[in-house]
Short mmCIF file of C-alpha atoms and ligand atoms in Angstrom, two decimals:
data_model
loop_
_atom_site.label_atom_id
_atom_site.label_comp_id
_atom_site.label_asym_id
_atom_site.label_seq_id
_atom_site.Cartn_x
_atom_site.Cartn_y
_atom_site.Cartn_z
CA UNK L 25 -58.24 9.44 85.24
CA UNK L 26 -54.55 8.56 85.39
CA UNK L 27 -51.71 11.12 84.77
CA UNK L 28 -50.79 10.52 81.36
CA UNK L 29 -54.21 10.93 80.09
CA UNK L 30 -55.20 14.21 81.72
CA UNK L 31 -51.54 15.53 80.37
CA UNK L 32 -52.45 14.70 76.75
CA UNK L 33 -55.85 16.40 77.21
CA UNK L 34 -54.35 19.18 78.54
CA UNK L 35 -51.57 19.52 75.67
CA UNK L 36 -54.58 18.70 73.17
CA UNK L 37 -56.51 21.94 74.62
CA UNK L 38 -53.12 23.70 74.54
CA UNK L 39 -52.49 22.89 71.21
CA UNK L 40 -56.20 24.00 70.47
CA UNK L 41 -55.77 27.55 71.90
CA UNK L 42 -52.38 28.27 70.78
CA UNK L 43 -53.35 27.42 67.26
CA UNK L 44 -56.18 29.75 67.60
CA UNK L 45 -54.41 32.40 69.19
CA UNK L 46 -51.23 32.14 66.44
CA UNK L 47 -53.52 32.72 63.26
CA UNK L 48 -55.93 35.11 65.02
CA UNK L 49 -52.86 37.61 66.05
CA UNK L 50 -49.76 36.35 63.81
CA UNK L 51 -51.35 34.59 60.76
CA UNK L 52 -48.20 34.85 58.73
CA UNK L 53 -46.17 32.36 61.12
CA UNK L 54 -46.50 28.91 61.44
CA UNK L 55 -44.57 28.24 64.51
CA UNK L 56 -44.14 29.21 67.74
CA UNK L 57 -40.46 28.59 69.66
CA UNK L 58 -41.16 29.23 74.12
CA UNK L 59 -37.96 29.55 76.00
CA UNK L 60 -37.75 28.76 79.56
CA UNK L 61 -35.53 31.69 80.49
CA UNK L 62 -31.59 32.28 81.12
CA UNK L 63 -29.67 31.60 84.13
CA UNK L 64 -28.23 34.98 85.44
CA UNK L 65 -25.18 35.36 87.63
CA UNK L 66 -25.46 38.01 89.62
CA UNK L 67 -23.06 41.10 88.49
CA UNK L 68 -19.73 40.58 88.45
CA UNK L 69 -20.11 37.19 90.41
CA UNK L 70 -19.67 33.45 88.56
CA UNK L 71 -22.80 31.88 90.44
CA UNK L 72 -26.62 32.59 89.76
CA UNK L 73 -29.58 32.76 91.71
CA UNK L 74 -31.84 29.43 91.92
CA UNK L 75 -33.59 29.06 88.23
CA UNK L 76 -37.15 29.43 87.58
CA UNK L 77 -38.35 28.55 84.45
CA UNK L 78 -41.24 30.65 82.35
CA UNK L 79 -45.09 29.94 83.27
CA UNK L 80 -46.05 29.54 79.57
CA UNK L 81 -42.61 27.35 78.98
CA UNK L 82 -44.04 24.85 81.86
CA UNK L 83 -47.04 24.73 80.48
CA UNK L 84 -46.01 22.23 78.00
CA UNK L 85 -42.79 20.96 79.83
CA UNK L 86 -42.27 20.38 83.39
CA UNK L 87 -38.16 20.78 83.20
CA UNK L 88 -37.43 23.83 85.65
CA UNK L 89 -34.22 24.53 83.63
CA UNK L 90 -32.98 27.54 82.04
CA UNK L 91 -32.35 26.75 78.16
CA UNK L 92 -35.30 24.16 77.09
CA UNK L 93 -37.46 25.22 74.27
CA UNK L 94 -40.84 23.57 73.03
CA UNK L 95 -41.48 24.37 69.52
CA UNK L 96 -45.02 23.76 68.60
CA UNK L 97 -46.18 23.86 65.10
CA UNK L 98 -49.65 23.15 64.51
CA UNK L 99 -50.79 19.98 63.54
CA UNK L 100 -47.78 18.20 64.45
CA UNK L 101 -46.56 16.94 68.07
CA UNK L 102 -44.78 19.49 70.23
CA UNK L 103 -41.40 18.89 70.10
CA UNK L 104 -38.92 19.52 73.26
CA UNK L 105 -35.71 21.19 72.01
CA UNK L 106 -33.81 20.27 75.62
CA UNK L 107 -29.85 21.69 76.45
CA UNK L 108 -28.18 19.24 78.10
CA UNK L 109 -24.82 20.57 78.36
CA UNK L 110 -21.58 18.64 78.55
CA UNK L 111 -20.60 19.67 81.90
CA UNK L 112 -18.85 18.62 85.08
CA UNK L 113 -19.80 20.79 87.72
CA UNK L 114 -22.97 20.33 88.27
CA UNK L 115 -25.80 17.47 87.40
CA UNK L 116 -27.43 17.87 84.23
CA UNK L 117 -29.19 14.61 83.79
CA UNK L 118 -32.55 15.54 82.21
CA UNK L 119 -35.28 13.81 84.28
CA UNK L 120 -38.01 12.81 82.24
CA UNK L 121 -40.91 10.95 83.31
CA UNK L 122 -43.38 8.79 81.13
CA UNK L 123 -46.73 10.49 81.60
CA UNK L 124 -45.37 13.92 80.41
CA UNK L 125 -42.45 12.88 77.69
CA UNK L 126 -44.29 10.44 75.89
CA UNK L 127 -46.74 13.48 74.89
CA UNK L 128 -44.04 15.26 73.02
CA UNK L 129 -40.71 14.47 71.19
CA UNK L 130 -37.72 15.44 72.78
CA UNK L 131 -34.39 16.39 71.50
CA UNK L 132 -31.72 16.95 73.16
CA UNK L 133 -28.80 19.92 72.36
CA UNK L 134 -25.41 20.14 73.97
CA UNK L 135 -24.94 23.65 73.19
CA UNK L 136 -27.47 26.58 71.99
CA UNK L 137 -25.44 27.09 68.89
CA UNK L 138 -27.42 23.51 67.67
CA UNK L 139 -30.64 24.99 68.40
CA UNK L 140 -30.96 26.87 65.13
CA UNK L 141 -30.41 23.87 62.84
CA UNK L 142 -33.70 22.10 64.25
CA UNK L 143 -35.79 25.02 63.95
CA UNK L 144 -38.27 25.23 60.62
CA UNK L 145 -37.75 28.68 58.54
CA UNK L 146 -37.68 31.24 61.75
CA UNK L 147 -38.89 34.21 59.17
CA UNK L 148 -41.89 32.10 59.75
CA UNK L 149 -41.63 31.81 63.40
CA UNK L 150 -42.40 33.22 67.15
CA UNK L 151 -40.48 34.07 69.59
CA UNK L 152 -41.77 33.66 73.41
CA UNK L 153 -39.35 34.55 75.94
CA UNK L 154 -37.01 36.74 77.91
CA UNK L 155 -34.09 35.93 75.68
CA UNK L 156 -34.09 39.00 72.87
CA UNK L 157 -30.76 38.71 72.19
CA UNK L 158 -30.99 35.22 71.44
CA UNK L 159 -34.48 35.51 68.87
CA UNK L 160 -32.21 38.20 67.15
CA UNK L 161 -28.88 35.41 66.80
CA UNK L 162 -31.98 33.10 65.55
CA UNK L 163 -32.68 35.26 62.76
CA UNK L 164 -36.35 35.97 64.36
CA UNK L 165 -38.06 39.27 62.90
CA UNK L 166 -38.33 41.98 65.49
CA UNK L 167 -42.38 41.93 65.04
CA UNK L 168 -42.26 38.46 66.12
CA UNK L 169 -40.63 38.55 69.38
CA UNK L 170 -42.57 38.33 72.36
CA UNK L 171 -45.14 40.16 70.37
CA UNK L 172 -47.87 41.84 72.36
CA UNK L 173 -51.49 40.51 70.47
CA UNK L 174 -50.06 37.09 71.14
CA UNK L 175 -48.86 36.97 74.78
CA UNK L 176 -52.26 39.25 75.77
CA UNK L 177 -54.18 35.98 74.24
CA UNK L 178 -51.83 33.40 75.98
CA UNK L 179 -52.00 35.51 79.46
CA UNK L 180 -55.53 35.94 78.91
CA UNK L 181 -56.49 32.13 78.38
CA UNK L 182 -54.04 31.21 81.20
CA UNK L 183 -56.33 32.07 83.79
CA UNK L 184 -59.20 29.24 83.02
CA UNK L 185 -57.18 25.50 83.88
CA UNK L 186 -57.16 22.61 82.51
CA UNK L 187 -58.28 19.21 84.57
CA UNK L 188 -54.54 18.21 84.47
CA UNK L 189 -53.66 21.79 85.84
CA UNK L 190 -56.51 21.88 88.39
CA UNK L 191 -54.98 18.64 89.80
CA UNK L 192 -51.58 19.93 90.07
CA UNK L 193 -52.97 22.76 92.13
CA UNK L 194 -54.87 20.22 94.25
CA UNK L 195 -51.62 18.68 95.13
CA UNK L 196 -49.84 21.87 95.41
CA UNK L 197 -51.86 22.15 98.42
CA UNK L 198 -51.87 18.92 100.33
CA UNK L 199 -48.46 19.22 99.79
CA UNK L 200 -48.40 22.78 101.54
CA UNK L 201 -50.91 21.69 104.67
CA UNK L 202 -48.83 19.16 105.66
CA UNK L 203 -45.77 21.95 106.91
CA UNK L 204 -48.60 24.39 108.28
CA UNK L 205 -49.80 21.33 110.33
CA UNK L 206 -46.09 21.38 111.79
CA UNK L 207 -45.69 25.29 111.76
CA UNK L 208 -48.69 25.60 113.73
CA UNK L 209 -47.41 22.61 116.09
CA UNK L 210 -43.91 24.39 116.61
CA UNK L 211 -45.53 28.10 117.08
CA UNK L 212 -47.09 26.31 119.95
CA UNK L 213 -44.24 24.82 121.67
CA UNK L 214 -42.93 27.86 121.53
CA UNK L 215 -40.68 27.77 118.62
CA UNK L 216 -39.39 31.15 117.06
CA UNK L 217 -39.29 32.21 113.36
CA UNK L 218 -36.58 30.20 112.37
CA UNK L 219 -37.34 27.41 113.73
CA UNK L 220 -41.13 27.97 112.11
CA UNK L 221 -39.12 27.92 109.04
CA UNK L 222 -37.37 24.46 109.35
CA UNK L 223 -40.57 22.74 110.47
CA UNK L 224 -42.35 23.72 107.42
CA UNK L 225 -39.82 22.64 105.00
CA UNK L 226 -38.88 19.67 106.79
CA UNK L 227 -42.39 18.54 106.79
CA UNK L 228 -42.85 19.04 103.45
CA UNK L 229 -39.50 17.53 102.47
CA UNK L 230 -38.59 20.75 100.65
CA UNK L 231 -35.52 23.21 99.98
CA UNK L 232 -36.34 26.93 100.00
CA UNK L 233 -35.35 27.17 96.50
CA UNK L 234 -38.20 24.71 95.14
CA UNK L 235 -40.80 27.13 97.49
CA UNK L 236 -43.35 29.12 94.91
CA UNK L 237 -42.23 32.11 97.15
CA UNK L 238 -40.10 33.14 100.37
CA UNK L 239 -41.78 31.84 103.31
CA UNK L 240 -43.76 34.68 105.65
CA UNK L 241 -43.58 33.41 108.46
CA UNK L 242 -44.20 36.38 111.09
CA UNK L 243 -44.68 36.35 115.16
CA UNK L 244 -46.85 38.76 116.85
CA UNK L 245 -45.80 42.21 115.72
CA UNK L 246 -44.29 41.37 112.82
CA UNK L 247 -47.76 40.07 111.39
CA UNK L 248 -48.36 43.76 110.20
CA UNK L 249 -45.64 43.41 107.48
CA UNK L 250 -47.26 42.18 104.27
CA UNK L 251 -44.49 40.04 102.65
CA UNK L 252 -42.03 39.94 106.45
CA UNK L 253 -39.37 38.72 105.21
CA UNK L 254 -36.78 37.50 108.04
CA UNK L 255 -36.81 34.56 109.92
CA UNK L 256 -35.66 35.80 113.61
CA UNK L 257 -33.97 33.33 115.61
CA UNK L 258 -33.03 33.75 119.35
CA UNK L 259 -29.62 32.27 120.51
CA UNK L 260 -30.65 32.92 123.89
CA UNK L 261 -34.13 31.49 124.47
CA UNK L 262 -34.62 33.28 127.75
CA UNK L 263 -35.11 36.54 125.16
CA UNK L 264 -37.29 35.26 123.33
CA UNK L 265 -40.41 37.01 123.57
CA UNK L 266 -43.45 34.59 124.38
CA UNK L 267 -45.65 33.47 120.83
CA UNK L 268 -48.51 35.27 120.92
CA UNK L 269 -49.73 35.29 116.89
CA UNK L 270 -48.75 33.74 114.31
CA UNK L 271 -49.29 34.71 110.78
CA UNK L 272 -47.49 32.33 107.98
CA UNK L 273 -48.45 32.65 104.15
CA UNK L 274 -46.65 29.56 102.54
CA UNK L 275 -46.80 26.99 99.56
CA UNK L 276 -45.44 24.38 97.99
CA UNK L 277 -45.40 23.56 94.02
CA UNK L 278 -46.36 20.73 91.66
CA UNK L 279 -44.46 20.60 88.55
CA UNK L 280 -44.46 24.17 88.84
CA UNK L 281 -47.98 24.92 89.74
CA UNK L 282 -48.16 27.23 93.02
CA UNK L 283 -50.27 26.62 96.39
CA UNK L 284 -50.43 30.04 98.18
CA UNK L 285 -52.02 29.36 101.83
CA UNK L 286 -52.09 31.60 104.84
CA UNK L 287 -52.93 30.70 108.21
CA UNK L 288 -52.97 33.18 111.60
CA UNK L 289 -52.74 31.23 114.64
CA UNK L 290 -53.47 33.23 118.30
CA UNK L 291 -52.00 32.03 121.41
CA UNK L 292 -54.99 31.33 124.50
CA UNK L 293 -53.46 34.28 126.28
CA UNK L 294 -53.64 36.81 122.80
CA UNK L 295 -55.63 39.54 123.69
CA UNK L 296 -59.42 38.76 123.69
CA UNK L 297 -60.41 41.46 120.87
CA UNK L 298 -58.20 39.56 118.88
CA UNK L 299 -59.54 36.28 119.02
CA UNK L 300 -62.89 37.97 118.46
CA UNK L 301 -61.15 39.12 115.33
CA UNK L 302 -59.79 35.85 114.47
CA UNK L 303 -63.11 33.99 114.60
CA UNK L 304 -64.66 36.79 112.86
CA UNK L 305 -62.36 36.59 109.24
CA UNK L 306 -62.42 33.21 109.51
CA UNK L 307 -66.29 33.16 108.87
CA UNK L 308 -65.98 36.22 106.44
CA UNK L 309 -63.32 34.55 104.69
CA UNK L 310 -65.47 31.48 104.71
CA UNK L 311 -68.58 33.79 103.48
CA UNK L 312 -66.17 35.54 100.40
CA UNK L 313 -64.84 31.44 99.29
CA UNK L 314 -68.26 30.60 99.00
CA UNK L 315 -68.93 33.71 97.11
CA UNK L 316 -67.01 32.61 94.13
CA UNK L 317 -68.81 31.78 90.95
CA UNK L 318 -68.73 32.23 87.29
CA UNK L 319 -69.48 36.13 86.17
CA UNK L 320 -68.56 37.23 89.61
CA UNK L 321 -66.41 40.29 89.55
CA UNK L 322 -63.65 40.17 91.54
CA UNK L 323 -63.87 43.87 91.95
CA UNK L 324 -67.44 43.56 93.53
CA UNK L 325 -66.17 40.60 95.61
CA UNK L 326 -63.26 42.76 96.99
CA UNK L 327 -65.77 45.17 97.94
CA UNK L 328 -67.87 42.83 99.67
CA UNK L 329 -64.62 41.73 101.85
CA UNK L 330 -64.00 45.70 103.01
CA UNK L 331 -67.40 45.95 103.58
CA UNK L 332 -67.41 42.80 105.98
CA UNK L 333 -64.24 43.72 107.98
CA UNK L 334 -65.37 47.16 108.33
CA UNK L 335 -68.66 45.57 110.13
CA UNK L 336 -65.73 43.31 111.88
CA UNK L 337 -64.02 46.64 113.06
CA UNK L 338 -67.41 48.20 114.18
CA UNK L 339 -67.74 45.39 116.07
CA UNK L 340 -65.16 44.54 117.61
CA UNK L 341 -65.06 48.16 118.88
CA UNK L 342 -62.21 49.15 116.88
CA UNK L 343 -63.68 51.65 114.76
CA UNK L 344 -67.17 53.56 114.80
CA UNK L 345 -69.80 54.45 112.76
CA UNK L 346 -71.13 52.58 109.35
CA UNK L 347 -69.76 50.08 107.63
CA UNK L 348 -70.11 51.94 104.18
CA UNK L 349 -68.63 54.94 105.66
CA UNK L 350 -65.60 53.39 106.64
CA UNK L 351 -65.10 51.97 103.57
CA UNK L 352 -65.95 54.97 101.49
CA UNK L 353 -63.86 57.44 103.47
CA UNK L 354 -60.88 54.93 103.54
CA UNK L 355 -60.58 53.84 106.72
CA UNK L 356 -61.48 49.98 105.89
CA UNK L 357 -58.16 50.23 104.05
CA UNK L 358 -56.55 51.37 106.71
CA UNK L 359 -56.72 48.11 108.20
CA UNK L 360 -57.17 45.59 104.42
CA UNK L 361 -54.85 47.47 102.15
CA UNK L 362 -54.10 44.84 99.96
CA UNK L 363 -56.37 43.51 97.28
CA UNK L 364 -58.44 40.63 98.27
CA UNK L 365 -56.65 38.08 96.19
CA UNK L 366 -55.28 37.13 92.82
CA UNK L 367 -54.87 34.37 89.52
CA UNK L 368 -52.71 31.44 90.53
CA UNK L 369 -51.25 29.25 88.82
CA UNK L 370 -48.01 28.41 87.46
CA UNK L 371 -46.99 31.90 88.94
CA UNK L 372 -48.25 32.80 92.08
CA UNK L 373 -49.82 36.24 91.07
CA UNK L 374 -50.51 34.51 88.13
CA UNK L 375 -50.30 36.32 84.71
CA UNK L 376 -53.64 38.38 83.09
CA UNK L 377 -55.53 38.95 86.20
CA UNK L 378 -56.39 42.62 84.60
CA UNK L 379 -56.75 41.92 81.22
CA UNK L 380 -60.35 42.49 80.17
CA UNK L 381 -60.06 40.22 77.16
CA UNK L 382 -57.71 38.32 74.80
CA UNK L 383 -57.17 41.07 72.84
CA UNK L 384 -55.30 43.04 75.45
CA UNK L 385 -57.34 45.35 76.45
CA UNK L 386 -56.94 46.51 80.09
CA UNK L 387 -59.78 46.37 83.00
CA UNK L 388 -58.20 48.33 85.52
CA UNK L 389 -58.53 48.31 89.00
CA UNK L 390 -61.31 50.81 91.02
CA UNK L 391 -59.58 54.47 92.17
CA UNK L 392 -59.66 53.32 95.87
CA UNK L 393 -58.34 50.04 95.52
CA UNK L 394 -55.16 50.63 92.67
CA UNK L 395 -53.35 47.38 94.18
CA UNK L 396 -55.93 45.20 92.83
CA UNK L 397 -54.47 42.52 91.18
CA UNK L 398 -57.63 41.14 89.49
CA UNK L 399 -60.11 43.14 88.31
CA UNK L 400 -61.03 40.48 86.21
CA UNK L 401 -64.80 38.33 86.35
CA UNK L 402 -64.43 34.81 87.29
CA UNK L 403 -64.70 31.97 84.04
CA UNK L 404 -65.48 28.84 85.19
CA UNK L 405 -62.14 27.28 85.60
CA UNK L 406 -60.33 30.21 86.70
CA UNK L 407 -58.28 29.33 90.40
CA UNK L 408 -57.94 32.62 93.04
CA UNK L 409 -56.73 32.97 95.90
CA UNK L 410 -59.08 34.64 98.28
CA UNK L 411 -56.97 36.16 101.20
CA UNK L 412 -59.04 38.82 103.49
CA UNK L 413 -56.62 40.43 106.22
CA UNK L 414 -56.77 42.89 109.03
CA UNK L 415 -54.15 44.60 110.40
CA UNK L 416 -52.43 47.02 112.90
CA UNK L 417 -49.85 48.31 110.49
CA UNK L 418 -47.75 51.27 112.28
CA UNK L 419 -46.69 53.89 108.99
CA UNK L 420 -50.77 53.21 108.33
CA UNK L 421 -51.85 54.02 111.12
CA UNK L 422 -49.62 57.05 111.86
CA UNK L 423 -51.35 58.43 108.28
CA UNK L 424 -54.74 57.81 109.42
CA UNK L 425 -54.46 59.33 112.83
CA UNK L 426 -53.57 62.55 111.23
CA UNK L 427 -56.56 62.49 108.94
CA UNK L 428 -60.22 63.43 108.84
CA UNK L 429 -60.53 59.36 109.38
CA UNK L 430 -59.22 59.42 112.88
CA UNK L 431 -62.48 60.59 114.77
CA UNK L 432 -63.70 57.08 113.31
CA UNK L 433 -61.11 54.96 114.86
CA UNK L 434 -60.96 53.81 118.31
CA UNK L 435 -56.97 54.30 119.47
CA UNK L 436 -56.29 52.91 123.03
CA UNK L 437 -57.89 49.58 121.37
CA UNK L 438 -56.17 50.03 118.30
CA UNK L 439 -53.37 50.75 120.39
CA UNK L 440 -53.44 47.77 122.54
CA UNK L 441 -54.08 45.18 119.18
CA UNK L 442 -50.84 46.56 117.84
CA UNK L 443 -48.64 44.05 119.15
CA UNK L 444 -50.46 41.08 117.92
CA UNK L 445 -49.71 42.43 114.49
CA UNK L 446 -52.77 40.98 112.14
CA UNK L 447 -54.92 38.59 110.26
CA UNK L 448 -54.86 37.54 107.11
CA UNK L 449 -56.49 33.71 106.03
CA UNK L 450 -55.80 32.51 102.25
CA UNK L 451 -57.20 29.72 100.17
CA UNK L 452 -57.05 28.43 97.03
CA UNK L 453 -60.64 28.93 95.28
CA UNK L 454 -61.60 27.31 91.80
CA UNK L 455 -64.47 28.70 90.20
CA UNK L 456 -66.52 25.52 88.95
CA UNK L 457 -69.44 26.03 86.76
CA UNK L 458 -71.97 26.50 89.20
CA UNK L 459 -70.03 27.73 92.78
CA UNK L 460 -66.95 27.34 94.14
CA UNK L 461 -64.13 24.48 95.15
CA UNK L 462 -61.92 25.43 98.05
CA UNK L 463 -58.95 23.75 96.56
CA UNK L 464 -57.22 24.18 99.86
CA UNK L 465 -59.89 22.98 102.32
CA UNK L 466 -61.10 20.15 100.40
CA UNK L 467 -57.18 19.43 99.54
CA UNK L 468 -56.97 15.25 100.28
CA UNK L 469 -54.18 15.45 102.50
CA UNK L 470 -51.64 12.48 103.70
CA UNK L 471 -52.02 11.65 99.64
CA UNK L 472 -48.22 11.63 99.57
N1 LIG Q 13 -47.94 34.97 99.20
C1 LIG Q 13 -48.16 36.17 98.50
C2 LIG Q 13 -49.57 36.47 98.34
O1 LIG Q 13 -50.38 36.00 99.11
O2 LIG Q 13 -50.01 37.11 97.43
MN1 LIG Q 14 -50.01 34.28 100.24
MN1 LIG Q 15 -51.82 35.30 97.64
#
């Protein structure tokens, strides 16, 4: 199916829900106005960080600029309310391309103060967006900005995707494969963090600004910090220590939908445990993708992952005992202390992954696993990420070895692993109706 037909299905199913979810939660407006957001400067400064635009604004509008609105009114074609200002410092052509423009109408503003003369009555209208002050200059009722019953509904829905949306994602990540190809390929020839960096970007033919998030890219050690954050470069080569792991959790977007990948790659002389390690998520990881279905809870399947790297640590000789023990005395999460994945979408901890329903009611996360960021059970349709990891996190560690939960723990190996930092492997998972589609693995790369 080309383009332009699976975007006018998916704005047909948009308009569908939204008109469902305005006169279930506001049935005295007709209208709802979504802003994509404000540009910022920072304080007291006259330039602003790089621009990203709201998830449920790009749902009907791929412009990544701050100040476009889509007003939808039921029945009637979504309309693009698009500020274009008259300005010579920086570009503002708006780029519009067929497939996606000639679904809506588009009008175009050269300042805000226009905005409220295209607008139908706003006592009978919504407000979406971070802009309060603005909804309050439009005249919009305090009760209908941003309010709750709606955005719980919108959030909620969000998580199942459309066709159009599921082949965004699929392109989100060829797109991203292609620079872990050449990451891997540098960490190899010995590059260092920086240089990780450049061959990812270059290979995808990206900035760091377009990136869903900051590259991780981390070597050896510094695969124990979660989000690592630096990119350490070595004037001198000679002091550069020699690559032994690396661990880099990257993406790429398509029209603002998010591919969140992570690879670990061990040097041939990385300690032996760890390759035994290495081999080892890769099939659990493997075993938790193709444990994704429809009425799965993503609780349960998080459970399932500590219970399969605590066998991994047992093992491997890195801890002792049970597998349930370890996980039911804590010391699983020792070593996994994150949650075993997330939504994904047009954010990349997409939005509602612990509501329990469209009417906002929370399903929180278990007591020994509060970081969960979906507690949710999988709808056909829904895209996660499923990311186990294992690692040798210091401040962790140091915790542990003054607890009950160090007899269980194995420290001159522990030890010994610390350097190589850790694991973690991520796809892209779309529930389907009967099993799973690694979005990442079956991603058709070279499609570019
Ligand atoms: N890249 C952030 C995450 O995996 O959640
Ligand atoms: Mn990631
Ligand atoms: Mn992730």
């Amino acid at each position: 199916m080309n383009t332009q037909t699976l975007f006018q299905q998916h704005i047909t199913a948009l308009e569908h829900s939204w008109g469902e979810a305005l006169q279930q939660t506001m049935p005295d407006c007709d209208a709802i106005l979504v802003h994509s957001g404000s540009s910022h400067n920072y304080f007291a400064d006259d330039h602003a960080p790089p621009f990203k635009a709201w998830g449920h604004f790009l749902r009907w509008a791929p412009l990544d600029r701050p100040d476009q609105f889509v007003l939808f009114v039921p029945g009637h074609k979504p309309r693009v309310l698009a500020l274009v200002p008259r300005d010579f410092w920086h570009d503002q052509t708006l780029t519009t391309e067929s497939w996606w423009a000639d679904c809506v109408d588009i009008t175009c503003m050269e300042n805000l103060s226009e905005l409220a003369s295209l607008l139908p009555q706003v006592s009978s209208l919504v407000f979406l967006g971070e802009n309060r002050t603005l909804a309050v200059e439009l005249g919009v009722p305090a009760a209908a900005i941003n309010p709750a019953s709606l955005l719980s509904w919108l959030d909620y829905d969000r998580a199942v995707k459309t066709d159009y949306e599921i082949s965004r994602l699929r392109e989100a990540n060829a797109h991203a494969l292609s620079g872990h190809a050449a990451a891997e390929q540098t960490f190899r020839a010995g590059g260092d963090e920086y240089d990780i960096h450049h061959a990812y970007l270059a290979a995808c033919r990206v900035l760091d600004q377009e990136l869903p998030y900051s590259n991780i890219i981390a070597l050896n050690e510094k695969a124990a910090i979660l989000h690592y954050q630096n990119k350490r470069r070595y004037a001198d080569r000679a002091s550069q220590p020699a690559n032994k792991v690396l661990l880099i959790d990257a993406g790429c977007r398509a029209y603002g939908y998010c591919s969140d990948i992570t690879r670990t790659w061990a040097a041939d002389d990385a300690h032996p445990v760890f390759h035994d390690l290495l081999n080892g998520m890769q099939t659990l990881q493997a075993t938790l993708v193709g444990s994704v279905k429809p009425g799965v809870s993503f609780a349960d399947l998080h459970r399932q992952a500590h219970l399969a790297i605590a066998q991994l640590l047992v093992d491997a000789g890195i801890c002792h005992g049970d597998a349930e023990t370890l996980v039911s005395n804590g010391t699983s999460t020792v070593y996994f202390p994150h949650g075993l994945g997330h939504l994904l979408g047009l954010q990349v901890h997409d939005v509602g992954g612990r509501l329990a329903n469209r009417s906002g009611e929370l399903a929180p996360p278990p007591d020994a696993w509060p970081g969960l960021r979906n507690t949710r059970s999988l709808d056909a349709g829904a895209v996660v990420t499923i990311e186990p990891g294992l690692y040798f996190i210091p401040a962790l560690l140091e915790t542990a070895r003054k607890s009950a939960m160090a007899k269980s723990i194995n420290w001159t190996l522990t030890e010994a692993l610390m350097p190589f930092g850790g694991i973690r492997i991520e796809d892209n998972v779309l529930a389907t109706v009967d099993g799973a589609d690694n979005l990442t693995r079956n991603a058709v790369t070279g499609s570019r």
